[in-house]
XYZ file of C-alpha atoms in Angstrom:
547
model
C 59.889 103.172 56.412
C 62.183 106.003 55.105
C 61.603 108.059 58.263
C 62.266 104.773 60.241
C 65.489 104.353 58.331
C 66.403 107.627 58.667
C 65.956 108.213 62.234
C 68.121 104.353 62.799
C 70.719 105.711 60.722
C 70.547 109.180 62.756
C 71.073 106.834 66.046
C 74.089 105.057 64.726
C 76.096 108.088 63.036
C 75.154 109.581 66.695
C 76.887 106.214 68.402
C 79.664 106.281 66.128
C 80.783 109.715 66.650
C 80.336 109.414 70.553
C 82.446 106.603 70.108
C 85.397 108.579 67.791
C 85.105 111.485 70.651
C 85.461 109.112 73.572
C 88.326 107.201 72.110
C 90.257 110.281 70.914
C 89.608 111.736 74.203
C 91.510 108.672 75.405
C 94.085 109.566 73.462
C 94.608 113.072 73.987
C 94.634 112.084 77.540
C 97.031 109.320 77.344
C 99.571 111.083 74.851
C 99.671 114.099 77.457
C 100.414 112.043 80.246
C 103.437 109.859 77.949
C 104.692 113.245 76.966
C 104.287 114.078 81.207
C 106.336 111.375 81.691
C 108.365 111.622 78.868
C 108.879 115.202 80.212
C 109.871 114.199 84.052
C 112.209 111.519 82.864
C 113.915 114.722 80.832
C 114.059 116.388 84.187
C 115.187 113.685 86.047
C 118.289 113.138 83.917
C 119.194 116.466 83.377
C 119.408 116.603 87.512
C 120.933 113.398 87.681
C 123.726 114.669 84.863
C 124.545 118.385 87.167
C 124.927 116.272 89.781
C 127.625 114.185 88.293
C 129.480 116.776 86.454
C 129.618 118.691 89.823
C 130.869 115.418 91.460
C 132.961 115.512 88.554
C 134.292 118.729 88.743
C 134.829 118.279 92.419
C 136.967 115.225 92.207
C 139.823 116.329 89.623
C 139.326 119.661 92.005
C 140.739 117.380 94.782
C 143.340 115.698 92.845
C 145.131 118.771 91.445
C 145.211 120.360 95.060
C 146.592 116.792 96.528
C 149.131 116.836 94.043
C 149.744 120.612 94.584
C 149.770 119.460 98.423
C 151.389 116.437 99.052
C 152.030 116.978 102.652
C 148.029 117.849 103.925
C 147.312 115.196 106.602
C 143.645 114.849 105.597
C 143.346 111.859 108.239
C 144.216 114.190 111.022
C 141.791 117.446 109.320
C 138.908 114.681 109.566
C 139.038 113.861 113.120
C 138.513 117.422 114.732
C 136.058 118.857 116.198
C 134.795 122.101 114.992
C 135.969 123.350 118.060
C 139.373 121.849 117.552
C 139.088 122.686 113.961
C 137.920 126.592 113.978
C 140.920 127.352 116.441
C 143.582 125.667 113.867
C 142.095 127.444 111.126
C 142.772 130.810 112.837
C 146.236 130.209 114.330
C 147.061 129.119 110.684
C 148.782 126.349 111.035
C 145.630 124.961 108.490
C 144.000 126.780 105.202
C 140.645 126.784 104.279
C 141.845 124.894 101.212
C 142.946 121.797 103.354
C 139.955 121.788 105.455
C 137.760 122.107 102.721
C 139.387 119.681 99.798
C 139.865 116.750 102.608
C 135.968 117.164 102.983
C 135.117 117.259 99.204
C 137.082 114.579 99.107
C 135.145 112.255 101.772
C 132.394 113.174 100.476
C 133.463 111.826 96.892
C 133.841 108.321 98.770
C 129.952 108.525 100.206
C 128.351 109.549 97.099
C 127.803 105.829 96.119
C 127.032 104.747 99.497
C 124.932 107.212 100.888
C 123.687 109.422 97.811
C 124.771 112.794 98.702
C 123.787 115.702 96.092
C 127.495 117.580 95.441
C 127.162 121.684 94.653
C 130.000 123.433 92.894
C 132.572 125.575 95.369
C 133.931 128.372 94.424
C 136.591 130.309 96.348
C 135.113 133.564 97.063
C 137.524 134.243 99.549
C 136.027 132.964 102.981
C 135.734 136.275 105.876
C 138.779 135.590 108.185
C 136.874 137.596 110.776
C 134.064 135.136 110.847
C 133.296 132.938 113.898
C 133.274 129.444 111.244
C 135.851 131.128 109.034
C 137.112 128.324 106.750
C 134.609 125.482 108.055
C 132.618 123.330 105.193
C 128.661 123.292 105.618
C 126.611 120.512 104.155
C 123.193 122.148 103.620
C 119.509 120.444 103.465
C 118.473 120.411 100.022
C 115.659 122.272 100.235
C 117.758 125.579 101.450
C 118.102 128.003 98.294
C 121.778 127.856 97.122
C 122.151 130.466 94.108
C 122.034 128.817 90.274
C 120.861 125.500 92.575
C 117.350 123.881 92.294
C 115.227 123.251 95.514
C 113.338 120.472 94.694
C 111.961 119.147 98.355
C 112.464 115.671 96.212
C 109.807 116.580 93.279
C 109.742 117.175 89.952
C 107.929 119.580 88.769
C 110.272 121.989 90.626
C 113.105 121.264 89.007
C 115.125 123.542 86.594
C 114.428 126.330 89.023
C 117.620 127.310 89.875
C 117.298 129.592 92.887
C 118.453 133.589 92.285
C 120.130 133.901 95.399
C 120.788 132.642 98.466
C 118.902 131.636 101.447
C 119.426 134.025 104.215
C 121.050 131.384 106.055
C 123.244 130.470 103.614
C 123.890 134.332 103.015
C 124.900 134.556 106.834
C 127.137 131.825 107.270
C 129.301 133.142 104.283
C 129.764 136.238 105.975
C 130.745 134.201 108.856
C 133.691 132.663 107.086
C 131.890 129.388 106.444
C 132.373 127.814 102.844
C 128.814 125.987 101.926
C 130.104 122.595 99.946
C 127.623 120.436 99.254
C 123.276 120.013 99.352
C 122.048 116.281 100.902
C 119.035 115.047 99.743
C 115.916 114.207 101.027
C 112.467 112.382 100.883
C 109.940 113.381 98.079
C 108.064 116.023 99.441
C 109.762 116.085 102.950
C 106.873 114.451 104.870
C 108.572 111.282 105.856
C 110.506 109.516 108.131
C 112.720 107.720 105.610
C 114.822 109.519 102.706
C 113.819 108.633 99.141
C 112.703 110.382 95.961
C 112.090 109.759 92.496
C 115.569 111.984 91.862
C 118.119 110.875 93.567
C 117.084 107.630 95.122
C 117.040 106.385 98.189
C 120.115 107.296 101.714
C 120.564 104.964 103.571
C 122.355 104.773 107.273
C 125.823 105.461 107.787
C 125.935 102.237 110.178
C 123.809 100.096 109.015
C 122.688 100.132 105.151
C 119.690 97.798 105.540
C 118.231 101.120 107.684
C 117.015 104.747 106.888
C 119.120 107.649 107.682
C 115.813 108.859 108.744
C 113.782 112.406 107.285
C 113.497 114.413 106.059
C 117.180 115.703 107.059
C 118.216 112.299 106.332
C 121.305 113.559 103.477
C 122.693 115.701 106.726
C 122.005 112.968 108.937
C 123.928 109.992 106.703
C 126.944 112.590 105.854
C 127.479 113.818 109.108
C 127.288 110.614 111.029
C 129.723 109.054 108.433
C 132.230 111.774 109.089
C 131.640 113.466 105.509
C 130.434 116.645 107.646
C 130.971 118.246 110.707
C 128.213 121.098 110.665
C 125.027 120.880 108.153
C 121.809 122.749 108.409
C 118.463 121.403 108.039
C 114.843 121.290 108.680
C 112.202 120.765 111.058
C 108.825 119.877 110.252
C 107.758 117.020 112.672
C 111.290 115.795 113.860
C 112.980 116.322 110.275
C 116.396 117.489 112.552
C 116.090 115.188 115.394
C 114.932 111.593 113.787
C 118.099 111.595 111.476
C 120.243 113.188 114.628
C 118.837 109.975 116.700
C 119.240 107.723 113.483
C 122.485 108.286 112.527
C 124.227 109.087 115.917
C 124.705 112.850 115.721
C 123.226 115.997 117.517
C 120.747 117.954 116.256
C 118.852 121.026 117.102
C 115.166 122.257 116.696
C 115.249 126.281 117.460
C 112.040 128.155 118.062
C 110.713 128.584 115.132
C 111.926 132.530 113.839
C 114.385 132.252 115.975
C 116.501 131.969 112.577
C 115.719 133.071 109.030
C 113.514 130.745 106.923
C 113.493 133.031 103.721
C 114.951 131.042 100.916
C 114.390 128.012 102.852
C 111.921 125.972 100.648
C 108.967 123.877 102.246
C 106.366 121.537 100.273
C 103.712 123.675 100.662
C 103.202 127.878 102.181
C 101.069 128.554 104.142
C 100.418 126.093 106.950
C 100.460 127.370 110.086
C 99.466 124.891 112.833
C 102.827 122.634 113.241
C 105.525 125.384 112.335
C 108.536 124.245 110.855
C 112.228 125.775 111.689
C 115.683 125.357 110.142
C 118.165 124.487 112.523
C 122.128 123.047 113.077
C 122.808 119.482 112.851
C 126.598 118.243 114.213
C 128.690 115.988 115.474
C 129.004 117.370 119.066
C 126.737 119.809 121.234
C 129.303 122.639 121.016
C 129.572 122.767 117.235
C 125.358 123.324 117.498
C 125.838 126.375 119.949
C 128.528 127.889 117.716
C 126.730 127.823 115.283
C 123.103 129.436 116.613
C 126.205 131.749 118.001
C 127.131 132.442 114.343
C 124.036 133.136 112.915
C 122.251 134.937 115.328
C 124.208 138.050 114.221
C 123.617 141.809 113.211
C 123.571 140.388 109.746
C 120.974 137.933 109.409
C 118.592 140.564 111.286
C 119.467 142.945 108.804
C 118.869 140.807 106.091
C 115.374 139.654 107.693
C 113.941 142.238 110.273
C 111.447 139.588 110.862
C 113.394 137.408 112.831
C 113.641 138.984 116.537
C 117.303 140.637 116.885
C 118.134 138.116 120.078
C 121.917 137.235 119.462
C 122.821 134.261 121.242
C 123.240 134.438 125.178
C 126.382 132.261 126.024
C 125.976 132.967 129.524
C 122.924 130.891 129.895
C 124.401 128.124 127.590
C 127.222 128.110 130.198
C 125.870 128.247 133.165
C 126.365 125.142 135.795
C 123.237 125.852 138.461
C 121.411 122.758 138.911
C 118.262 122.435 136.777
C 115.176 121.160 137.802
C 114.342 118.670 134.911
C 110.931 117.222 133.931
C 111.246 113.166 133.355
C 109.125 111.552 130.136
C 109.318 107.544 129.241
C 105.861 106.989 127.786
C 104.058 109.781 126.316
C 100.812 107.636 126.377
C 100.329 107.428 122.450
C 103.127 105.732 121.362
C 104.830 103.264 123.569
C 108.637 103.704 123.025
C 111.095 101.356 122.332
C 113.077 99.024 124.813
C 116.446 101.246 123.392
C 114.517 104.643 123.758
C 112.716 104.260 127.144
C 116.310 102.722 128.545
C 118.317 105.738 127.439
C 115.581 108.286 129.036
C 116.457 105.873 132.257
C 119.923 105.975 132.417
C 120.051 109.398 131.714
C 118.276 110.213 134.289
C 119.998 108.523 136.558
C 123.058 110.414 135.315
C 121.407 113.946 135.710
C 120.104 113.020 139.498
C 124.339 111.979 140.446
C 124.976 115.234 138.966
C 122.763 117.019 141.698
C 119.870 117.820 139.174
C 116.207 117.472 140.470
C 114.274 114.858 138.029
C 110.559 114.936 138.129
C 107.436 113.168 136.666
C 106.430 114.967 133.635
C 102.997 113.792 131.760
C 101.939 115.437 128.579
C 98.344 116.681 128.182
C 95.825 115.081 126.048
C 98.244 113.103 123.519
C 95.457 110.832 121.769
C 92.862 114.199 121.489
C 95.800 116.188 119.922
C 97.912 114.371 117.936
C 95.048 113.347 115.567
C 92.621 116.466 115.830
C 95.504 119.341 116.007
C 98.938 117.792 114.274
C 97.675 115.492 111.558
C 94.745 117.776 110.608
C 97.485 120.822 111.207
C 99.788 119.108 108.024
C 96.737 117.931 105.940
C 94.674 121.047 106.719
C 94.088 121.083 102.361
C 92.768 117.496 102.528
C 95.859 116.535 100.589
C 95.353 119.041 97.652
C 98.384 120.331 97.448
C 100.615 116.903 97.592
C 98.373 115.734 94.595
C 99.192 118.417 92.628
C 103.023 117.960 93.430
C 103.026 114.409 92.865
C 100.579 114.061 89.793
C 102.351 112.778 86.974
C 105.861 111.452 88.454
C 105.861 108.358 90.003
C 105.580 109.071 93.518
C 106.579 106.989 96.464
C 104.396 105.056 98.751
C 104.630 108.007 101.453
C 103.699 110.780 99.186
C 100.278 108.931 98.638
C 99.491 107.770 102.030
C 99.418 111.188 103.105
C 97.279 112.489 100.142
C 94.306 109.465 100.621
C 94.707 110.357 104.496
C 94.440 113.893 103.541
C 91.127 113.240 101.580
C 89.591 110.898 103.844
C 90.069 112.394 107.013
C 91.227 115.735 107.178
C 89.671 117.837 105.202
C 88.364 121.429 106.213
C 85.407 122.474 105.250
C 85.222 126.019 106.026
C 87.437 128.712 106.943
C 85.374 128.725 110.430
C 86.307 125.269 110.716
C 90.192 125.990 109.875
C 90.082 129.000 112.467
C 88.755 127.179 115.066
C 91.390 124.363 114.568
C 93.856 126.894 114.765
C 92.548 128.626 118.258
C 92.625 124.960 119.774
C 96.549 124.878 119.163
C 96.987 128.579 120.855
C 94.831 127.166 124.006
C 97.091 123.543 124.050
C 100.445 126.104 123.908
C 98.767 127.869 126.833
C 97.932 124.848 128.440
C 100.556 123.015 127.836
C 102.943 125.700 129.513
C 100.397 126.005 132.617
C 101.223 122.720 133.358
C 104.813 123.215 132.771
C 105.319 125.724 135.234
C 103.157 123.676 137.767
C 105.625 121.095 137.443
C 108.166 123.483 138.321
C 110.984 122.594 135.457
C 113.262 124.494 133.826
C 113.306 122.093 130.932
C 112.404 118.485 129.716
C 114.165 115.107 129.194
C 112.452 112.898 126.958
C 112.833 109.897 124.346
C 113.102 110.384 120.425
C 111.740 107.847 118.345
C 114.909 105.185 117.336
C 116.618 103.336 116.691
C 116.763 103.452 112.615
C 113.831 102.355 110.771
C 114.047 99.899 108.309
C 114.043 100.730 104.657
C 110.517 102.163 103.654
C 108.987 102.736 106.915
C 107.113 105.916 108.399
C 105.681 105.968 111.181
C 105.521 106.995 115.214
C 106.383 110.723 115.459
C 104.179 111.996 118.368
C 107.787 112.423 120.299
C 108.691 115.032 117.953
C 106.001 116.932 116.070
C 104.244 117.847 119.560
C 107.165 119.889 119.729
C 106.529 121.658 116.420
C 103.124 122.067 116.848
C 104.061 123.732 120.602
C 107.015 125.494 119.242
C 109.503 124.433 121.704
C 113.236 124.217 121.160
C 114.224 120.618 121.051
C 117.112 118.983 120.648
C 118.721 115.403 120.313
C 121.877 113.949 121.715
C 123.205 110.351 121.219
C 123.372 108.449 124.439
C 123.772 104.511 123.951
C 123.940 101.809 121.027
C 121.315 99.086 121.053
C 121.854 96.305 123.023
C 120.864 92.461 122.237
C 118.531 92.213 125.320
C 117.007 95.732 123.833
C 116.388 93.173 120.977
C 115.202 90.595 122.800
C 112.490 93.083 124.808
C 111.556 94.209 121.196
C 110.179 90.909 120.725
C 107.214 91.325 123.463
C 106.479 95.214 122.099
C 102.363 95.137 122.511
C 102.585 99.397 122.168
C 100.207 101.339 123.686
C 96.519 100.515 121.304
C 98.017 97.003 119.897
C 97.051 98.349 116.545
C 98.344 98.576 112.668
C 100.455 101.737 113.879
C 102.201 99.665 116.440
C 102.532 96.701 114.471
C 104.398 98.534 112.091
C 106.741 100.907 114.483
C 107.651 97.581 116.201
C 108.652 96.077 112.411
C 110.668 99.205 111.713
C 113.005 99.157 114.470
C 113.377 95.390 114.707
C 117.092 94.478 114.067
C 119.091 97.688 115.721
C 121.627 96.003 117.368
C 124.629 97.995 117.710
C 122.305 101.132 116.235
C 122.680 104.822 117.829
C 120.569 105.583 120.811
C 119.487 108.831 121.885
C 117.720 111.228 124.141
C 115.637 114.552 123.233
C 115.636 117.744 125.636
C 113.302 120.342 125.322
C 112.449 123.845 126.474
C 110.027 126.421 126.468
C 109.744 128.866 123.533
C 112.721 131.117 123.436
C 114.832 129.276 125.293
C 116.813 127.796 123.328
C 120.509 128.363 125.159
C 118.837 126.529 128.239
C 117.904 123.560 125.984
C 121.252 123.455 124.689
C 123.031 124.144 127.881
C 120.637 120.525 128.840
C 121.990 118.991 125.515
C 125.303 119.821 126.565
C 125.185 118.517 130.377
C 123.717 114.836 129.229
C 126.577 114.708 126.302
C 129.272 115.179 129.059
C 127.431 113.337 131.760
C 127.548 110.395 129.137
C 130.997 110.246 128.238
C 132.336 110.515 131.587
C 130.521 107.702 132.783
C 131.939 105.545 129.429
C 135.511 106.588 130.868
């Protein structure tokens, strides 16, 4: 009976101390992930505080150099073009300081509206010699900025200030240019709308109920609002062109090295199936050329003698011979919009008037390779990586749906595996440019998905990312505004599978009336002056027939 006792009391001490362990366990675990939170919450509001003394700071910065300068028409600086604006700036008859404090000083009236991130500016003396000598430059947030954090939207990488600049940034000082301010952008970058657990949520320039698009959308709301009139962003999937098409603008994809991308900050290293490239975003087609003209300099190849020294060829962007253009409505995965498939119409008809040769262009494969090479290209790690970023701060509905997609479906398994993915997306290149040049075309006119999503929607990018994942230059240029029988065609969208997909593209761009319109053009790799010199001849083609 003793023994019997013994061995029952034995059991319970045993239960009892399992019991202790697990619930202090539970503890330790839950008072990590308060102090976690507790911890992020720190961070947030420590970035939320910068970025109101520096809006701070910028605003009496205004006011003592209006009162110092009673006379500067900042009405008038805000209407140029860059164009307009660059040749002013060198005959004199406007300063740096005008151009520059009637900017900071729009952008003080969009911070509530559109939540732009303001940097400090400090007069270093912009290079008179420069090609954009004396012209403000929004930049993407995510582009290093010295004493500046590059979040990409997420926590855990804040208080980083960067040690020096970005390349880029480094090359458009030395071209005169006077970076002002950092735009924000969607946690994690990997969306098509422009939120974070930061700095909130952008919205559209024309339309507040809608996205400014991502994950440029901070370029895309300040520029189209007037707040800008040269940024630089991203391009990872469309991140230039959706918020170009979005909020009205032009925007342009380079080949990727074509410029710099040291200093410039992705979510993750390392991926190398759908490449990602910084690039201009503007108000006009010009302002993009000058400045790939600007950067594309002895200086930026000096500072990275990775990028190919191929300075910019202004004959080819000039040039008037007649192109022969390639002609895409319906890439065969995602059935476009009424808005997007008319604009691709009536620019076409357009470009034919002009005396350019428009043919039938299909793209290869679209429902094979947009599932087995461009999703499984960006979720290559099964998601790993955005878990680890997101664990432990709140993250937004996008930043999840691509980790579970990650972990259900994409997954690799082996390096063989990986590999093998990436020898597919050298053969679709190859391919892809065989049937290019059996076409015949010099370059390609195609839709770009629009008009502005809804708040909180992300979806429908196959017009883009196949352009990433191909590594053609591509570019957007606004075209039309969204009519009410576009609308009323909305209404009978089926898209291509009738599935969840195009249920939900068809419920993000419901209600555009009156929304931008545009078109994308697209060459092949290293041609990027021919794409723009396209860009250029649908943006003139397009006003002259509004005349």
């Amino acid at each position: 009976a003793i023994s019997f006792n013994n061995l029952k009391m034995d059991n319970w001490t045993a239960a009892l101390l399992t019991g202790v362990a697990c619930i202090v366990g539970y503890l330790v675990v839950r008072v990590k992930k308060i102090n976690s939170l507790r911890q992020a919450e720190e961070k947030i509001k420590r970035a939320r505080n910068r970025r109101d003394e520096s809006l701070q700071r910028a605003e009496q910065a205004v006011l003592r150099y209006k009162q110092s300068h009673p006379t500067t028409d900042s009405a008038f600086i805000l209407t140029l073009s860059l164009s307009e604006l660059t040749q002013q700036l060198k005959e004199g008859s406007l300063t740096p300081e005008d151009v520059l404090y009637s900017y900071m000083e729009k952008v003080q009236c969009f911070q509530q509206e559109f939540n732009i991130l303001q940097s400090d500016y400090k007069d270093q003396g912009p290079f008179k010699d420069g090609l954009l000598y004396g012209v403000p430059v929004s930049i993407k947030e995510n582009i290093t900025f010295k004493n500046h954090d590059c979040s990409c939207g997420v926590i855990i990488n804040l208080d980083q200030p960067a040690e020096k600049d970005s390349v880029l940034v480094q090359v458009l000082k030395k071209q005169g240019a006077i970076p002002f301010v950092k735009t924000n952008l969607p946690q994690g970058l990997l969306s098509c709308d422009c939120s974070n657990p930061i700095y909130g949520q952008t919205v559209n320039p024309h339309n507040p109920q809608k996205t400014s698009g991502g994950s440029t959308g901070g370029e895309g709301a300040l520029i189209g609002g007037g707040g800008s009139l040269l940024g630089i962003g991203t391009d990872l999937g469309g991140s230039i062109r959706i918020p170009a098409s979005f909020c009205g603008i032009c925007g342009f994809k380079p080949t990727a090295g074509r410029l710099s991308s040291q200093g410039v900050c992705p979510t993750y290293r390392g991926q190398k199936s759908v490449l990602s490239s910084p690039g201009p975003m503007a108000r006009d087609v010009d302002s993009l050329a000058l400045c790939m003209q600007a950067l594309l300099c002895d200086h930026m190849f000096s500072l990275d003698p990775t990028v190919p020294p191929l300075p910019f060829n202004m004959e080819v962007y000039r040039t008037t011979k007649p192109l022969r253009i390639g002609c895409l409505e319906n890439d065969g995965y995602m059935h476009p919009s009424p808005s997007m498939a008319r604009g691709v119409r009536e620019v076409k008809a357009l470009l034919e008037q002009a005396g350019h040769t428009l043919v039938p262009y299909h793209p290869l494969k679209m429902d094979e390779i947009f599932p087995e090479l461009m999703v499984k290209g960006f979720l290559a790690d099964g998601g790993t990586i955005s878990s680890c970023l997101c664990q432990h701060e709140g993250s937004l509905w996008n930043f999840h749906i691509i980790h579970v997609l990650g972990m259900i479906c994409f997954i690799f398994r082996s390096v063989p595996e990986l590999w093998k993915q990436h020898a597919a997306v050298e053969d679709y290149i190859q391919e892809t440019i065989a049937h290019w040049r059996s076409c015949n075309i010099d370059v390609l006119l195609c839709p770009v998905i629009g008009p502005a999503y809804n708040l909180f929607y992300c979806t429908a990018i196959s017009y883009t990312v196949v352009y990433n994942l191909l590594n053609f230059p591509a570019g957007v240029v606004t075209v039309s505004t969204v009519t009410a029988k576009d609308e009323e065609e909305l209404k009978h969208y089926k898209g291509c599978y009738q599935d969840m997909w195009d249920k939900l593209f068809k419920e993000a761009v419901t209600g555009g009336e009156g929304l931008p319109v545009a078109v994308q053009c697209v060459a092949l790799p290293w041609q990027d002056e021919l794409c723009l010199r396209l860009m250029k001849e649908v943006e003139q083609l397009v006003k002259q027939s509004k005349k």
